[in-house]
């Protein structure tokens, strides 16, 4: 096996491999839409951070990433890189060994660029690749999941009102958004993201064109769900798709079916508007959240993360 720098001339073969990997996952997660291209492939082939594996003249795999960025996961001081869905893949034979060789070569580039947080998005059912990266010090952090726009089976809960908030009421979500940030800091989550001011929060809602659905009791907001037009994967977009980008329920209202009923309200509303698929991304290190989402959605990606020893940067000339 030969590992080479990923170049524009490799894009066509890489696209074929990426689509093959995606269609393999579709056999397990049938809600995933059909796709025929990888729009980011041109960018990936030109940024200099990818590698390709060859057996003779045949490409057997590729591993690319976006350019290194600061404040990985918006909650650390680390510079990170991320290989998103569609930016990596291999042929089926010697799957794990190919990923091992490609990561060894790509990681060298990433570390030379100062990136100590390495994230690679793999498919939920690609156990061989996941096990190989686990052996290289990766752990799971995030998942993407999807479901048909069909109501879930749950009992109704009395004493609660479910509604979509008008834009003039978005400020009422802000205290719950702050509570969500506090929840992120708790064990075993330990994610300390910078809290927005109310003005920044409202500016985000306008800029991203999000919608807020909520549960109320006694006239007070007790839970909300933020819905956007798209998520962060190739599958998380399109005219028939919507994505959950934020969610929180005040602790004393949990376990009463409030969030299940809020989810159904969102599903029924979006279904009447013609949407057929609903997606969500979430952290596996959030036990309450991941337990809920995995009960009602089908996971199709796992993002694996490795945080290398930062002091290796001091010896970068020896790599």
Short mmCIF file of C-alpha atoms in Angstrom, two decimals:
data_model
loop_
_atom_site.label_atom_id
_atom_site.label_comp_id
_atom_site.label_asym_id
_atom_site.label_seq_id
_atom_site.Cartn_x
_atom_site.Cartn_y
_atom_site.Cartn_z
CA UNK A 1 0.00 0.00 0.00
CA UNK A 2 1.25 3.48 -0.93
CA UNK A 3 0.00 6.66 0.76
CA UNK A 4 0.08 9.81 -1.35
CA UNK A 5 -1.01 13.41 -0.91
CA UNK A 6 -4.62 13.88 -1.94
CA UNK A 7 -4.76 15.98 -5.12
CA UNK A 8 -7.48 17.26 -7.48
CA UNK A 9 -6.77 14.39 -9.89
CA UNK A 10 -7.93 11.96 -7.18
CA UNK A 11 -11.35 13.57 -6.68
CA UNK A 12 -13.28 11.36 -9.10
CA UNK A 13 -12.07 8.07 -7.62
CA UNK A 14 -12.58 9.40 -4.10
CA UNK A 15 -16.14 10.42 -4.90
CA UNK A 16 -16.90 6.90 -6.10
CA UNK A 17 -15.52 5.43 -2.86
CA UNK A 18 -17.42 7.99 -0.73
CA UNK A 19 -20.73 7.29 -2.45
CA UNK A 20 -20.18 3.56 -2.05
CA UNK A 21 -19.66 3.99 1.70
CA UNK A 22 -22.75 6.19 1.98
CA UNK A 23 -24.93 3.73 0.08
CA UNK A 24 -23.70 0.92 2.32
CA UNK A 25 -24.97 2.90 5.33
CA UNK A 26 -28.28 3.52 3.55
CA UNK A 27 -28.87 -0.24 3.59
CA UNK A 28 -29.08 0.05 7.40
CA UNK A 29 -30.65 3.52 7.66
CA UNK A 30 -33.26 3.68 4.96
CA UNK A 31 -34.42 7.19 5.84
CA UNK A 32 -31.21 8.56 4.34
CA UNK A 33 -31.87 10.26 0.98
CA UNK A 34 -30.16 9.30 -2.25
CA UNK A 35 -27.15 11.49 -3.13
CA UNK A 36 -25.08 11.48 -6.30
CA UNK A 37 -22.17 13.83 -5.58
CA UNK A 38 -19.85 15.09 -2.83
CA UNK A 39 -19.91 18.89 -3.25
CA UNK A 40 -16.94 19.54 -0.95
CA UNK A 41 -14.58 17.20 -2.84
CA UNK A 42 -12.98 20.00 -4.89
CA UNK A 43 -12.18 21.98 -1.74
CA UNK A 44 -10.83 18.88 0.01
CA UNK A 45 -8.56 18.09 -2.93
CA UNK A 46 -7.01 21.57 -2.87
CA UNK A 47 -6.41 22.36 0.80
CA UNK A 48 -3.38 20.09 1.25
CA UNK A 49 -4.57 18.24 4.37
CA UNK A 50 -5.72 14.96 2.80
CA UNK A 51 -4.11 11.67 1.84
CA UNK A 52 -5.03 8.81 -0.49
CA UNK A 53 -4.16 5.12 -0.31
CA UNK A 54 -3.24 3.14 -3.42
CA UNK A 55 -2.66 -0.49 -4.30
CA UNK A 56 -0.73 -0.19 -7.53
CA UNK A 57 -2.62 2.43 -9.52
CA UNK A 58 -5.96 1.75 -7.86
CA UNK A 59 -7.17 4.07 -5.10
CA UNK A 60 -8.35 2.02 -2.14
CA UNK A 61 -9.10 4.84 0.27
CA UNK A 62 -8.83 8.52 1.12
CA UNK A 63 -8.84 10.60 4.30
CA UNK A 64 -9.28 14.37 4.02
CA UNK A 65 -10.15 17.15 6.43
CA UNK A 66 -11.19 20.75 6.53
CA UNK A 67 -8.42 23.25 7.30
CA UNK A 68 -7.35 23.45 10.96
CA UNK A 69 -9.49 25.79 13.05
CA UNK A 70 -9.27 27.33 16.50
CA UNK A 71 -11.38 26.46 19.57
CA UNK A 72 -12.31 22.91 18.60
CA UNK A 73 -15.91 22.08 19.56
CA UNK A 74 -16.36 25.75 20.56
CA UNK A 75 -15.39 24.74 24.11
CA UNK A 76 -11.61 24.24 24.11
CA UNK A 77 -8.47 26.25 23.46
CA UNK A 78 -7.23 23.54 21.09
CA UNK A 79 -6.74 23.86 17.37
CA UNK A 80 -8.65 21.10 15.63
CA UNK A 81 -9.24 19.36 12.33
CA UNK A 82 -12.36 17.52 11.21
CA UNK A 83 -12.94 14.95 8.49
CA UNK A 84 -16.70 15.23 7.88
CA UNK A 85 -19.06 12.70 6.35
CA UNK A 86 -18.04 12.14 2.73
CA UNK A 87 -14.45 13.28 3.34
CA UNK A 88 -13.11 9.79 3.99
CA UNK A 89 -13.73 6.21 2.90
CA UNK A 90 -12.12 2.98 1.72
CA UNK A 91 -12.87 -0.10 -0.29
CA UNK A 92 -14.20 -3.03 1.75
CA UNK A 93 -11.11 -5.26 1.66
CA UNK A 94 -8.51 -4.52 4.41
CA UNK A 95 -10.77 -1.72 5.57
CA UNK A 96 -9.27 -1.19 9.01
CA UNK A 97 -5.65 -1.46 7.87
CA UNK A 98 -6.23 1.17 5.19
CA UNK A 99 -7.68 3.59 7.75
CA UNK A 100 -4.70 2.92 10.04
CA UNK A 101 -2.18 3.77 7.32
CA UNK A 102 -4.09 6.83 6.11
CA UNK A 103 -4.51 8.28 9.60
CA UNK A 104 -0.80 7.86 10.31
CA UNK A 105 0.00 9.95 7.23
CA UNK A 106 -2.79 12.51 7.60
CA UNK A 107 -2.15 13.04 11.33
CA UNK A 108 1.41 14.05 10.52
CA UNK A 109 0.07 16.88 8.35
CA UNK A 110 -2.49 17.88 10.96
CA UNK A 111 0.02 18.04 13.81
CA UNK A 112 2.48 20.02 11.71
CA UNK A 113 -0.34 22.55 11.27
CA UNK A 114 -0.69 22.74 15.06
CA UNK A 115 -3.91 20.70 15.31
CA UNK A 116 -4.08 18.58 18.48
CA UNK A 117 -7.81 17.73 18.33
CA UNK A 118 -8.50 15.23 15.55
CA UNK A 119 -12.12 14.40 14.66
CA UNK A 120 -13.19 11.90 12.00
CA UNK A 121 -16.79 11.20 11.05
CA UNK A 122 -17.48 7.53 10.34
CA UNK A 123 -20.71 5.71 9.63
CA UNK A 124 -22.66 4.16 12.49
CA UNK A 125 -22.38 0.65 11.02
CA UNK A 126 -18.70 0.83 10.04
CA UNK A 127 -17.43 -1.19 13.00
CA UNK A 128 -14.10 -2.13 11.46
CA UNK A 129 -13.03 1.48 10.91
CA UNK A 130 -14.28 2.52 14.35
CA UNK A 131 -12.40 -0.26 16.09
CA UNK A 132 -9.20 0.72 14.29
CA UNK A 133 -9.49 4.33 15.40
CA UNK A 134 -10.33 3.23 18.95
CA UNK A 135 -6.99 1.40 18.95
CA UNK A 136 -5.36 4.67 17.94
CA UNK A 137 -6.74 6.54 20.93
CA UNK A 138 -10.00 7.88 19.54
CA UNK A 139 -13.27 7.96 21.45
CA UNK A 140 -16.83 8.68 20.37
CA UNK A 141 -18.15 12.22 20.85
CA UNK A 142 -20.99 13.10 18.45
CA UNK A 143 -23.69 11.39 16.40
CA UNK A 144 -26.03 12.34 13.58
CA UNK A 145 -29.44 10.68 13.44
CA UNK A 146 -32.57 10.77 11.29
CA UNK A 147 -36.18 9.61 11.35
CA UNK A 148 -39.22 9.75 9.05
CA UNK A 149 -41.60 12.63 9.73
CA UNK A 150 -44.06 10.36 11.50
CA UNK A 151 -45.40 10.78 15.02
CA UNK A 152 -43.88 8.70 17.81
CA UNK A 153 -45.97 6.48 20.08
CA UNK A 154 -46.42 8.25 23.41
CA UNK A 155 -49.15 9.04 25.92
CA UNK A 156 -50.56 12.55 26.04
CA UNK A 157 -49.65 14.68 29.06
CA UNK A 158 -52.18 16.99 30.68
CA UNK A 159 -51.50 20.49 31.87
CA UNK A 160 -49.12 21.46 29.09
CA UNK A 161 -49.55 23.59 25.99
CA UNK A 162 -47.46 22.93 22.87
CA UNK A 163 -46.91 25.65 20.29
CA UNK A 164 -44.58 27.28 17.80
CA UNK A 165 -43.35 30.58 19.17
CA UNK A 166 -43.76 33.73 17.10
CA UNK A 167 -40.50 35.58 16.46
CA UNK A 168 -41.42 38.34 18.88
CA UNK A 169 -41.37 35.74 21.69
CA UNK A 170 -37.94 34.25 20.93
CA UNK A 171 -36.41 36.15 23.85
CA UNK A 172 -38.41 33.90 26.20
CA UNK A 173 -36.22 30.98 25.10
CA UNK A 174 -33.03 32.70 26.24
CA UNK A 175 -33.18 31.64 29.95
CA UNK A 176 -33.61 28.00 28.90
CA UNK A 177 -30.72 28.38 26.47
CA UNK A 178 -28.56 29.54 29.38
CA UNK A 179 -29.75 26.55 31.42
CA UNK A 180 -28.71 24.29 28.53
CA UNK A 181 -25.21 25.77 28.68
CA UNK A 182 -25.10 25.03 32.40
CA UNK A 183 -26.16 21.44 31.69
CA UNK A 184 -23.29 21.16 29.20
CA UNK A 185 -20.86 21.89 32.04
CA UNK A 186 -22.12 19.03 34.22
CA UNK A 187 -20.60 15.56 34.59
CA UNK A 188 -19.86 13.54 32.46
CA UNK A 189 -20.41 16.15 29.75
CA UNK A 190 -17.86 18.79 30.85
CA UNK A 191 -18.36 21.11 27.86
CA UNK A 192 -17.89 24.78 28.70
CA UNK A 193 -19.16 26.82 25.78
CA UNK A 194 -19.23 30.59 25.89
CA UNK A 195 -22.73 31.77 26.76
CA UNK A 196 -24.24 34.32 24.39
CA UNK A 197 -25.80 37.51 25.61
CA UNK A 198 -29.51 37.84 24.90
CA UNK A 199 -28.70 40.21 22.05
CA UNK A 200 -26.25 37.70 20.56
CA UNK A 201 -28.82 34.94 20.97
CA UNK A 202 -31.50 36.92 19.14
CA UNK A 203 -29.04 37.92 16.43
CA UNK A 204 -28.28 34.21 15.91
CA UNK A 205 -31.98 33.38 15.53
CA UNK A 206 -32.35 36.04 12.84
CA UNK A 207 -29.14 35.13 11.03
CA UNK A 208 -29.78 31.38 10.99
CA UNK A 209 -33.53 31.65 10.41
CA UNK A 210 -34.31 29.07 13.10
CA UNK A 211 -37.74 28.24 14.47
CA UNK A 212 -38.64 27.59 18.10
CA UNK A 213 -41.22 25.14 19.33
CA UNK A 214 -42.06 25.08 23.02
CA UNK A 215 -44.00 23.53 25.87
CA UNK A 216 -45.68 25.76 28.43
CA UNK A 217 -47.37 25.11 31.73
CA UNK A 218 -49.04 27.78 33.83
CA UNK A 219 -48.14 30.24 31.09
CA UNK A 220 -44.40 29.64 31.59
CA UNK A 221 -41.97 28.05 29.14
CA UNK A 222 -40.64 24.71 30.42
CA UNK A 223 -39.11 23.15 27.29
CA UNK A 224 -38.07 24.17 23.79
CA UNK A 225 -36.83 22.71 20.54
CA UNK A 226 -34.82 24.67 17.97
CA UNK A 227 -35.32 23.65 14.33
CA UNK A 228 -33.18 24.77 11.41
CA UNK A 229 -33.19 24.20 7.67
CA UNK A 230 -30.15 21.91 7.65
CA UNK A 231 -27.59 20.07 9.74
CA UNK A 232 -23.90 19.33 9.29
CA UNK A 233 -23.84 16.31 6.96
CA UNK A 234 -24.52 15.71 3.27
CA UNK A 235 -27.80 14.04 4.21
CA UNK A 236 -28.96 16.88 6.46
CA UNK A 237 -30.36 19.28 3.88
CA UNK A 238 -32.88 19.57 1.10
CA UNK A 239 -36.44 20.70 0.56
CA UNK A 240 -37.97 17.76 2.42
CA UNK A 241 -35.64 17.86 5.45
CA UNK A 242 -35.49 19.78 8.74
CA UNK A 243 -32.97 19.53 11.60
CA UNK A 244 -33.10 19.89 15.38
CA UNK A 245 -30.22 22.11 16.50
CA UNK A 246 -31.09 22.77 20.15
CA UNK A 247 -33.28 21.26 22.85
CA UNK A 248 -33.84 21.61 26.60
CA UNK A 249 -36.42 20.71 29.23
CA UNK A 250 -36.38 22.08 32.77
CA UNK A 251 -35.48 19.13 35.07
CA UNK A 252 -38.68 19.16 37.16
CA UNK A 253 -40.74 18.59 34.00
CA UNK A 254 -38.76 15.59 32.78
CA UNK A 255 -40.16 12.09 32.97
CA UNK A 256 -43.73 13.28 32.36
CA UNK A 257 -43.85 12.84 28.59
CA UNK A 258 -43.45 16.57 27.93
CA UNK A 259 -40.58 16.22 25.51
CA UNK A 260 -42.12 13.30 23.65
CA UNK A 261 -45.26 15.36 23.13
CA UNK A 262 -43.24 18.38 22.08
CA UNK A 263 -41.40 16.23 19.54
CA UNK A 264 -44.74 15.03 18.20
CA UNK A 265 -45.99 18.59 17.92
CA UNK A 266 -42.89 19.49 15.88
CA UNK A 267 -43.29 16.41 13.68
CA UNK A 268 -46.99 17.00 13.01
CA UNK A 269 -46.39 20.68 12.22
CA UNK A 270 -43.52 20.01 9.82
CA UNK A 271 -45.33 17.11 8.17
CA UNK A 272 -48.25 19.35 7.24
CA UNK A 273 -45.70 21.68 5.59
CA UNK A 274 -44.48 18.84 3.34
CA UNK A 275 -41.29 17.79 5.13
CA UNK A 276 -40.68 14.04 5.25
CA UNK A 277 -37.44 13.66 7.23
CA UNK A 278 -36.29 15.04 10.57
CA UNK A 279 -32.69 14.93 11.78
CA UNK A 280 -30.70 15.74 14.88
CA UNK A 281 -27.05 15.78 15.95
CA UNK A 282 -26.00 15.31 19.55
CA UNK A 283 -23.14 14.36 21.84
CA UNK A 284 -22.73 10.77 23.02
CA UNK A 285 -21.17 12.18 26.20
CA UNK A 286 -24.56 13.67 27.17
CA UNK A 287 -26.34 10.63 28.69
CA UNK A 288 -29.78 12.22 29.02
CA UNK A 289 -29.81 13.68 25.53
CA UNK A 290 -28.30 10.72 23.70
CA UNK A 291 -30.65 8.32 25.48
CA UNK A 292 -33.66 10.30 24.29
CA UNK A 293 -32.56 10.82 20.69
CA UNK A 294 -31.44 7.23 20.15
CA UNK A 295 -34.85 6.03 21.31
CA UNK A 296 -36.65 7.87 18.51
CA UNK A 297 -34.03 8.48 15.78
CA UNK A 298 -31.72 6.19 13.80
CA UNK A 299 -28.04 7.08 14.12
CA UNK A 300 -26.07 7.03 10.88
CA UNK A 301 -22.75 8.69 11.83
CA UNK A 302 -20.34 8.55 14.75
CA UNK A 303 -17.76 11.32 15.06
CA UNK A 304 -14.64 9.98 16.75
CA UNK A 305 -12.20 12.33 18.45
CA UNK A 306 -8.61 12.09 19.63
CA UNK A 307 -6.92 14.80 21.69
CA UNK A 308 -3.19 14.23 21.32
CA UNK A 309 -0.58 15.35 23.84
CA UNK A 310 -0.16 19.07 23.21
CA UNK A 311 3.53 19.12 24.08
CA UNK A 312 4.35 17.23 20.90
CA UNK A 313 4.01 20.59 19.14
CA UNK A 314 7.26 21.62 20.88
CA UNK A 315 9.04 18.89 18.91
CA UNK A 316 7.28 19.45 15.63
CA UNK A 317 10.55 19.64 13.69
CA UNK A 318 11.24 16.01 14.58
CA UNK A 319 7.96 14.65 13.17
#
